[in-house]
Amino acid sequence: MGMTVVEKILARAAGLPSVKAGDVVEPRVDLAMSHENAALVINQHREVFEGTGLAPKVWDPSRIAIIFDHRVPAESPKTATNQKKIREFVAANGITKFHDVRGDVGGICHQILPEYGYVRPGSVVVGTDSHTTSHGALGAFAFGIGATEMASVWALGIAVNIEVPATIKVVVNGEFPPMVGAKDLILHVIGKLTAQGANYKVLEYHGGTIQRMSTSGRLAICNMSVEAGATSGIVPGDAETLRYLHEEAGVTETITTVAPDPDAAYVQTLEIDVSSLAPQIACPHMVDNVKPVDQVAGTKVQQIVIGSCTNGRLDDLAIAADMLRGKKVAEGTRMLVFPASSRIFAKALDKGYVHDLMKAGAVVMNSGCGPCLGVHEGALGDHEVALSTTNRNFKGRMGNPTGEVYLCSPAVAAASALTGVITDPRK
Amino acid sequence: MSKVIISLGNDISTDDIYPGRFMATVLPTETPQFAFFDRTEFNAKLKAKAFPAGSIIIGGENFGCGSSREQAASTLKGYDLVVVARSVARIFLQNSINLGLQVVICPALEASEGDELEITATQVLNHTTGKTFEQVQLPASRKGIMAAGGLIPYTRAKLMARA
Ligand code: SF4
């Protein structure tokens, strides 16, 4: 029996000729990513070494990435002190893949990793963040873990007790209609599968639509695969992956990709034709409460958010800038835009997008997670409604348990910013 | 035998268990104060130590979905609560095992607030309704981490074996 992409990756990383879903393996880790929660990982890592007589050290500082993004610049003395502690740890351990609060190399972890070429097809990536699934966009097996598990990885260089997940094959074909794209596709998939439909499984994406899709779109899809419960989403590495890594991420060395065997075993196959897909909206308070836009059109919104690790990339900002250029954000609605990385911010400046958005009335914020998790900037007032290109709409997600968050594509967000109500961008 | 102190629905997220705005708090000694913070009454009862160790939280399907924040497990562990749910999201389950928070998966479970439950190695007995429910057994690999007392001692042993 052949292997799926993730089975192949895990077999190689565990030094085994083959593995199958359900096997328990201990793969070596190629990249271990944390953000501000590295503060907790550092504590747990120290505790692992207690009483061993060994000095606490990390297995390989070149394979650890730490990116400050969740609360940048720090919103409180507590966060600032955590960041300070992490900086000291980074320096003491010689960790080079470190992205501090900076306007040149800063950004959201799930944008920084691809952008700087830290992720390769076939690698095993773990991160103390559930949206680590994003990096499957580059053909890696990437999944979220907790802080204690990361402390274990830092000590051992392997992920212990990993059960090889079963894989669902998602085959996507057809051309997207105008104003419909990757975000609508993944919202549609989550609505179909439900929030737990892919629990403990991998979503492996195939089909012509995926082949033609940019890495930016693939990142959005793999990012949100976790919202269907998936351990990981993955697009097997292909020509676009190589193009992105060589041309955009500046990787010079030779890259090899990993493809599934033709006779790989899948637990389920989902076939989707996007040629008649409408813009999709995830309604409060569950990501799988997905409806076509016309069913919620007209809903009044007080806050529009464009950004996050899902949709804060240059092409997302371009859509918003094109739609808002020369126009005004509706009175009574505020629009917050936060580019996913400083590099993207700089490119958006060069292309005039930032100017277009600001002139229309949008507030363009520094790169980072910002309003996405509602701890820092852009919290909602009591009973306010937000329409956001982010990835989660759980109660309280935007900082206020009485607020409501609708999730959508950049096109829907931009069209709605002009009207102040949820608006179909095709109209 | 322990009492069910709250019975929750499906898809209880880690934002519900431990709101994101308290994520700068990381120490297991400090996280319990924010458990279910936005469920004001329940949070107050927890903080007032109204429930003995071993008290049970009932979850529906997909308990602990969402963010990987480990605080969602440490905040409940801080009160020595037990989670019994129909199904549990992957990262939350792993975090719980790693920190030694007892999580029992019981797909057909029926239990309401106030019910008295007994948790055996393989079943959950609801003494209030007289019904019995089968548990889903954790894979052997996960049991190994639990037997070691959590992931820290488990990793420490591996480290020592290498040295
Ligand atoms: S942008 Fe939002 S979802 Fe992405 S890493 Fe930050 S908080 Fe998490």
XYZ file of C-alpha atoms and ligand atoms in Angstrom:
598
model
C 0.000 0.000 0.000
C 1.298 3.439 -0.920
C 1.674 6.365 1.415
C 0.044 9.770 1.674
C 2.292 12.826 1.716
C 2.264 13.044 5.500
C 2.963 9.317 5.866
C 5.981 9.733 3.571
C 7.238 12.746 5.487
C 6.842 11.010 8.830
C 8.466 7.796 7.630
C 11.504 9.716 6.496
C 11.647 11.848 9.647
C 11.354 8.784 11.860
C 13.921 6.805 9.848
C 11.455 4.102 8.870
C 10.870 2.520 5.436
C 7.146 3.133 5.731
C 4.442 4.115 8.177
C 0.659 4.016 8.058
C -2.123 5.914 9.788
C -2.352 4.905 13.431
C 1.346 4.045 13.870
C 3.130 5.865 16.663
C 6.392 7.502 15.616
C 8.947 9.928 17.002
C 9.952 12.107 14.047
C 12.923 14.434 14.160
C 11.799 18.025 13.961
C 13.116 20.308 11.222
C 11.736 23.548 12.580
C 10.238 24.460 15.962
C 8.397 27.775 16.071
C 7.107 29.799 19.007
C 5.869 33.335 19.551
C 5.459 35.183 22.852
C 4.410 31.912 24.441
C 8.078 30.947 24.287
C 8.072 32.516 27.772
C 6.199 29.454 29.013
C 8.279 27.079 26.880
C 11.430 28.459 28.512
C 10.021 27.690 32.000
C 9.010 24.173 31.027
C 12.317 23.538 29.256
C 14.209 24.523 32.392
C 12.025 22.180 34.413
C 12.844 19.256 32.101
C 16.511 19.593 33.034
C 15.887 19.934 36.779
C 17.607 17.236 38.786
C 19.342 15.747 35.760
C 22.719 17.295 36.439
C 22.670 18.441 32.801
C 22.780 22.117 31.845
C 19.545 23.192 30.118
C 20.249 23.615 26.445
C 18.324 23.413 23.190
C 19.067 20.576 20.791
C 19.757 22.794 17.779
C 19.419 26.587 17.950
C 19.366 26.837 14.143
C 16.088 24.900 14.031
C 14.251 27.093 16.502
C 12.292 30.124 15.308
C 10.851 32.724 17.661
C 8.668 35.506 16.319
C 7.033 38.252 18.373
C 3.606 38.921 16.940
C 0.744 38.411 19.355
C 1.127 41.682 21.252
C 3.491 43.997 19.447
C 4.574 46.475 20.620
C 3.834 45.149 24.107
C 0.476 46.246 25.500
C 1.401 45.675 29.152
C 4.418 45.470 31.450
C 3.742 41.738 31.747
C 4.058 41.128 28.012
C 7.059 43.427 27.772
C 8.757 41.469 30.548
C 7.966 38.153 28.859
C 9.464 39.498 25.643
C 12.540 40.686 27.513
C 13.015 37.269 29.072
C 12.698 35.599 25.650
C 15.237 38.011 24.125
C 17.723 37.045 26.812
C 17.106 33.353 26.156
C 17.509 33.853 22.398
C 20.860 35.585 22.917
C 22.114 33.035 25.452
C 21.235 30.104 23.181
C 22.320 31.553 19.850
C 18.891 31.333 18.236
C 19.182 33.101 14.883
C 15.665 32.746 13.454
C 14.456 35.436 15.829
C 12.111 38.200 14.710
C 11.799 40.940 17.280
C 9.412 43.916 17.332
C 10.793 45.579 14.213
C 9.588 47.491 11.195
C 11.986 45.671 8.844
C 11.900 41.958 9.711
C 8.895 41.719 12.013
C 5.530 40.150 11.339
C 3.147 37.337 12.116
C 4.871 34.007 12.665
C 2.877 32.223 9.948
C 3.946 34.823 7.417
C 7.565 35.114 8.558
C 8.288 31.382 8.265
C 7.391 31.114 4.574
C 8.650 34.597 3.718
C 12.157 33.909 5.015
C 12.349 30.437 3.486
C 12.427 28.646 6.833
C 9.996 25.958 5.682
C 10.776 23.333 3.047
C 8.624 20.701 1.374
C 8.889 17.401 3.210
C 9.961 18.898 6.511
C 8.373 18.438 9.927
C 7.377 21.754 11.460
C 5.911 22.162 14.931
C 4.712 25.402 16.448
C 3.157 26.494 19.713
C 0.264 27.908 17.766
C -2.715 26.071 16.347
C -2.406 27.801 12.964
C 0.991 26.203 12.401
C -1.035 24.155 9.897
C -0.377 27.123 7.548
C 3.029 25.769 6.572
C 1.483 22.780 4.881
C 1.094 25.301 2.034
C 4.766 24.624 1.275
C 4.412 20.845 1.387
C 5.589 20.442 4.990
C 3.879 18.428 7.710
C 3.175 21.265 10.122
C 1.069 21.107 13.256
C 0.349 22.944 16.476
C 1.531 21.754 19.860
C 1.419 23.060 23.425
C 4.203 24.782 25.314
C 5.248 21.733 27.344
C 5.427 19.645 24.180
C 7.644 22.338 22.681
C 9.902 22.207 25.735
C 10.256 18.495 25.037
C 11.113 19.196 21.380
C 13.689 21.808 22.420
C 15.324 19.234 24.685
C 15.164 16.166 22.428
C 14.838 17.402 18.834
C 12.036 14.927 18.236
C 8.308 15.043 18.695
C 7.420 12.218 21.064
C 4.485 9.892 20.617
C 3.100 11.201 17.376
C 0.285 9.114 16.027
C 0.414 9.077 12.223
C -2.825 10.825 11.249
C -5.237 9.480 8.665
C -5.687 11.695 5.612
C -8.736 13.152 3.912
C -8.157 13.943 0.242
C -9.734 17.207 -0.877
C -9.902 17.568 -4.655
C -10.764 21.034 -5.884
C -11.512 21.824 -9.505
C -12.970 24.697 -11.516
C -12.238 28.387 -11.969
C -13.200 30.760 -9.189
C -15.907 33.225 -10.247
C -14.948 36.923 -9.927
C -14.677 38.130 -6.292
C -14.441 34.540 -5.018
C -11.195 32.905 -3.936
C -9.191 30.753 -1.552
C -10.843 32.102 1.609
C -14.316 31.312 0.298
C -13.138 27.825 -0.618
C -11.795 27.027 2.847
C -14.852 28.483 4.594
C -16.975 26.282 2.339
C -14.844 23.218 3.190
C -15.153 23.922 6.937
C -18.903 24.368 6.604
C -19.100 20.998 4.847
C -16.794 19.102 7.204
C -17.896 20.901 10.432
C -15.559 22.190 13.129
C -14.583 18.676 14.130
C -15.011 16.855 10.832
C -11.272 16.515 10.327
C -10.281 16.039 13.990
C -6.993 14.105 14.264
C -6.758 13.948 10.458
C -4.831 15.646 7.678
C -6.462 17.531 4.809
C -4.402 16.907 1.660
C -5.336 19.295 -1.146
C -5.304 18.412 -4.847
C -6.921 19.407 -8.119
C -6.549 22.021 -10.823
C -7.760 24.897 -8.648
C -5.076 24.168 -6.076
C -2.372 23.718 -8.728
C -3.162 27.150 -10.148
C -3.413 28.767 -6.738
C -0.653 31.053 -5.431
C 1.242 30.209 -2.258
C -0.636 33.072 -0.602
C -3.968 31.350 -1.273
C -2.577 27.978 -0.201
C -1.404 29.515 3.064
C -4.944 30.749 3.749
C -6.361 27.290 3.066
C -3.849 25.372 5.160
C -4.066 28.022 7.893
C -7.777 27.431 8.351
C -7.660 23.645 7.964
C -7.312 23.524 11.754
C -10.771 25.096 11.999
C -12.173 21.794 10.741
C -10.165 20.166 13.527
C -7.394 18.968 11.204
C -3.974 18.184 12.634
C -2.576 19.631 9.453
C -3.482 20.836 5.996
C -1.045 20.162 3.167
C -0.570 20.981 -0.483
C 2.087 18.606 -1.785
C 5.067 20.638 -3.004
C 4.967 21.480 -6.713
C 6.223 24.003 -9.285
C 4.514 26.892 -7.466
C 6.197 25.881 -4.186
C 9.603 25.960 -5.862
C 8.805 29.267 -7.548
C 7.739 30.836 -4.250
C 10.743 29.592 -2.284
C 13.286 30.557 -4.939
C 11.776 33.801 -6.212
C 10.001 35.231 -3.186
C 11.704 33.669 -0.178
C 15.209 33.879 -1.671
C 16.151 30.239 -1.148
C 19.140 29.409 -3.334
C 19.798 25.750 -2.584
C 18.128 22.887 -4.434
C 14.723 21.937 -3.091
C 13.072 18.568 -3.453
C 9.348 18.001 -3.155
C 7.396 15.049 -1.789
C 4.296 13.684 -3.527
C 1.831 11.060 -2.297
C 1.891 7.599 -3.864
C -0.854 7.033 -6.446
C -2.208 4.139 -4.362
C -2.114 5.992 -1.024
C -4.936 5.181 1.395
C -7.344 7.993 2.253
C -10.131 7.763 4.818
C -12.359 10.059 2.816
C -12.350 12.025 -0.429
C -14.072 15.354 -0.773
C -14.632 16.712 -4.298
C -15.385 20.363 -4.751
C -16.149 22.395 -7.854
C -15.625 26.102 -7.225
C -16.996 27.369 -10.510
C -20.329 28.357 -8.976
C -19.110 29.097 -5.434
C -20.515 32.287 -3.864
C -18.606 34.432 -1.350
C -18.862 32.646 2.005
C -19.333 33.991 5.523
C -18.742 32.193 8.834
C -21.354 33.550 11.227
C -21.081 33.955 15.004
C -19.953 32.128 17.089
C -18.674 29.086 15.212
C -16.307 28.823 12.277
C -18.446 26.101 10.730
C -21.596 28.240 10.775
C -20.947 29.070 7.129
C -23.472 30.725 4.803
C -23.344 32.261 1.330
C -23.050 36.042 1.625
C -26.573 36.800 0.407
C -28.055 35.116 3.491
C -26.462 37.656 5.836
C -26.130 40.649 3.495
C -27.416 43.847 5.106
C -26.147 42.999 8.614
C -24.763 46.184 10.145
C -21.071 46.115 11.121
C -19.151 48.503 13.339
C -15.672 47.136 12.669
C -14.042 45.754 9.549
C -10.709 43.985 9.937
C -8.380 43.051 7.094
C -5.264 41.199 8.123
C -3.962 38.215 10.135
C -2.038 35.112 9.183
C -5.035 34.121 7.058
C -5.553 37.204 4.887
C -3.012 39.923 5.578
C -0.805 39.338 2.541
C -0.025 41.668 -0.324
C -2.669 40.242 -2.662
C -5.276 40.654 0.090
C -4.291 44.294 0.622
C -4.333 44.841 -3.149
C -7.958 43.665 -3.340
C -8.928 46.056 -0.546
C -6.962 48.985 -1.993
C -8.463 48.472 -5.453
C -11.972 48.480 -4.039
C -11.495 51.442 -1.707
C -9.382 53.699 -3.927
C -11.037 57.106 -4.240
C -13.948 56.059 -2.010
C -14.763 56.330 1.700
C -15.321 53.863 4.500
C -18.964 54.261 5.614
C -19.712 56.553 8.564
C -20.261 54.575 11.744
C -17.905 51.827 10.600
C -14.214 51.693 11.386
C -11.792 49.761 9.240
C -8.570 48.302 10.611
C -5.910 46.929 8.297
C -2.894 45.078 9.595
C -0.386 43.717 7.098
C 0.927 40.253 7.993
C 4.575 41.294 7.945
C 6.774 44.355 7.788
C 7.936 43.322 4.317
C 4.343 43.194 3.126
C 3.740 46.575 4.770
C 6.724 48.034 2.915
C 5.548 46.615 -0.417
C 2.048 47.952 0.227
C 3.607 51.356 0.826
C 5.598 51.168 -2.412
C 2.521 50.202 -4.389
C 0.452 52.979 -2.853
C -2.034 50.612 -1.160
C -1.426 52.090 2.284
C -2.127 55.548 0.928
C -5.308 54.371 -0.822
C -6.576 52.671 2.313
C -5.760 55.572 4.636
C -7.340 58.124 2.324
C -10.483 56.023 2.326
C -10.520 56.186 6.112
C -8.929 52.874 7.102
C -6.495 52.731 10.024
C -3.389 50.869 8.931
C -1.719 49.240 11.916
C 1.710 47.753 12.450
C 2.246 44.128 11.434
C 1.183 41.614 14.029
C -1.844 39.728 15.283
C -3.614 42.898 16.383
C -7.398 42.592 16.634
C -7.397 38.910 15.606
C -7.228 37.732 19.194
C -8.509 40.897 20.782
C -5.910 41.342 23.491
C -4.057 44.241 22.117
C -5.705 46.569 19.644
C -9.098 46.780 18.013
C -11.289 45.277 20.725
C -15.050 45.408 20.179
C -17.475 47.444 22.283
C -20.409 45.713 23.961
C -22.709 44.075 21.394
C -20.710 45.410 18.454
C -20.399 43.426 15.250
C -17.162 42.835 13.358
C -16.581 41.524 9.856
C -13.077 40.174 9.608
C -10.715 38.320 7.286
C -9.238 36.484 10.284
C -9.835 32.831 11.074
C -11.811 32.534 14.334
C -15.099 33.893 15.567
C -15.493 32.190 18.940
C -17.325 34.181 21.580
C -14.938 36.722 23.041
C -12.369 36.273 20.296
C -12.149 39.993 19.478
C -11.798 40.886 23.136
C -15.455 41.151 24.089
C -17.738 38.196 24.882
C -20.814 40.211 23.914
C -19.376 41.088 20.510
C -20.073 39.166 17.315
C -17.510 38.273 14.659
C -18.303 37.304 11.068
C -15.462 35.884 8.962
C -15.033 36.561 5.251
C -12.662 37.176 2.349
C -10.848 40.489 1.750
C -13.261 41.264 -1.127
C -16.328 40.934 1.105
C -14.633 42.938 3.865
C -13.702 45.766 1.497
C -17.137 45.897 -0.170
C -18.764 45.996 3.261
C -16.444 48.743 4.503
C -17.941 51.036 1.859
C -21.530 50.340 2.872
C -21.296 49.641 6.619
C -23.314 46.455 6.181
C -22.321 42.972 5.023
C -22.209 43.332 1.254
C -21.841 40.962 -1.667
C -18.769 42.206 -3.565
C -20.199 40.922 -6.843
C -22.940 43.567 -6.693
C -17.672 9.362 43.155
C -17.674 13.034 42.079
C -20.229 15.648 41.236
C -20.794 17.285 37.856
C -20.294 20.996 38.531
C -21.160 22.238 35.056
C -22.461 20.654 31.873
C -21.430 22.425 28.678
C -22.461 22.089 25.040
C -20.508 21.205 21.905
C -17.421 23.015 20.575
C -16.320 24.626 23.834
C -13.280 26.596 22.676
C -10.080 27.367 24.520
C -11.139 31.049 24.235
C -14.101 30.095 26.429
C -11.997 28.062 28.872
C -9.225 30.647 29.047
C -9.847 33.959 27.219
C -7.056 35.212 24.972
C -6.723 38.462 26.842
C -5.094 36.623 29.757
C -2.496 34.861 27.653
C 0.383 36.905 29.032
C -0.220 34.997 32.253
C 1.581 31.697 31.881
C 2.491 30.311 35.294
C 0.322 27.332 36.279
C 0.083 28.897 39.739
C -1.484 32.027 38.251
C -3.687 30.751 35.401
C -6.529 29.209 37.481
C -8.026 32.598 38.391
C -9.015 33.114 34.736
C -10.734 29.737 34.168
C -14.007 30.283 32.255
C -13.556 33.960 33.068
C -16.477 35.165 30.951
C -18.825 32.711 32.661
C -18.754 35.108 35.598
C -20.714 33.080 38.152
C -18.880 29.837 37.475
C -15.516 31.598 37.596
C -16.433 33.114 40.961
C -17.395 29.722 42.395
C -14.132 28.197 41.166
C -12.125 30.983 42.747
C -14.080 30.621 46.000
C -12.947 26.960 46.025
C -16.571 25.863 46.046
C -15.734 22.532 44.397
C -13.602 19.698 45.809
C -10.741 18.191 43.780
C -11.987 15.635 41.289
C -15.152 17.596 40.493
C -16.312 17.059 36.934
C -16.812 19.344 33.951
C -18.962 17.828 31.231
C -18.231 18.778 27.652
C -20.087 17.801 24.492
C -18.326 17.174 21.185
C -14.982 18.764 20.304
C -14.194 20.076 23.778
C -11.178 22.410 23.810
C -11.214 23.337 20.128
C -9.305 26.352 18.841
C -6.088 27.844 20.112
C -3.177 25.715 21.321
C -2.865 27.769 24.518
C -1.722 25.447 27.258
C -3.296 27.711 29.862
C -6.645 26.099 28.984
C -5.339 22.860 30.493
C -3.321 24.362 33.352
C -6.212 26.564 34.466
C -8.423 23.478 35.028
C -5.573 21.404 36.414
C -5.092 24.153 39.000
C -8.428 23.176 40.580
C -7.798 19.441 40.029
C -10.947 19.193 37.930
C -11.735 16.290 35.628
C -13.080 16.763 32.099
C -15.491 14.181 30.723
C -16.507 14.907 27.133
C -18.042 13.162 24.138
C -14.992 14.075 22.062
C -11.954 16.279 22.610
C -9.925 18.463 20.244
C -6.418 17.191 19.533
C -4.148 19.872 20.964
C -6.225 20.319 24.118
C -6.156 16.571 24.735
C -2.402 16.411 24.255
C -1.852 19.444 26.519
C -3.999 17.827 29.198
C -2.054 14.579 29.041
C 1.208 16.497 29.131
C 0.181 18.416 32.244
C -1.607 15.579 33.989
C -5.147 16.962 33.693
C -7.517 14.000 33.641
C -9.639 13.954 30.473
C -12.081 11.143 29.836
C -13.622 10.606 26.395
C -17.053 9.094 26.474
C -18.921 9.396 23.125
C -22.408 8.457 24.346
C -22.205 10.325 27.639
C -25.340 11.751 29.207
C -24.920 13.730 32.405
C -26.285 16.951 33.870
C -25.119 19.383 36.466
C -25.449 17.883 39.924
C -25.186 14.243 38.770
C -22.843 11.956 40.695
C -20.410 10.096 38.425
C -17.963 7.308 39.039
C -15.079 6.987 36.609
C -13.562 3.531 36.335
C -10.717 2.455 34.055
C -13.077 1.759 31.169
C -16.467 3.265 31.978
C -18.310 6.227 33.395
C -21.158 5.297 35.739
C -23.819 7.926 36.252
C -25.169 7.042 39.693
C -27.889 9.678 39.477
C -29.494 8.251 36.333
C -28.260 4.690 36.738
C -26.757 4.675 33.235
C -23.310 3.421 32.249
C -21.152 4.722 29.396
C -18.070 3.263 27.736
C -14.849 5.280 27.546
C -12.653 5.557 24.483
C -9.250 4.302 25.560
C -6.289 6.579 24.974
C -3.610 5.098 22.723
C -0.886 3.230 24.593
C 1.657 5.904 23.697
C -0.349 8.577 25.481
C -0.869 6.346 28.475
C 2.931 6.141 28.719
C 3.138 9.893 29.209
C 0.396 9.782 31.802
C 2.080 6.903 33.605
C 5.297 8.921 33.752
C 3.365 11.716 35.482
C 3.261 14.054 32.500
C 5.477 15.058 29.624
C 8.152 16.780 31.682
C 9.183 13.691 33.651
C 8.707 11.599 30.485
C 11.081 13.835 28.529
C 13.504 13.997 31.441
C 13.737 10.193 31.463
C 14.424 10.133 27.715
C 17.084 12.777 28.129
C 18.780 10.823 30.891
C 18.653 7.637 28.823
C 20.569 9.448 26.075
C 23.158 11.020 28.360
S -3.037 36.483 13.355
Fe -4.563 35.594 14.728
S -4.703 33.445 14.164
Fe -2.834 34.276 13.233
S -1.212 33.766 14.695
Fe -1.980 35.814 15.191
S -3.574 35.491 16.730
Fe -3.175 33.531 15.768
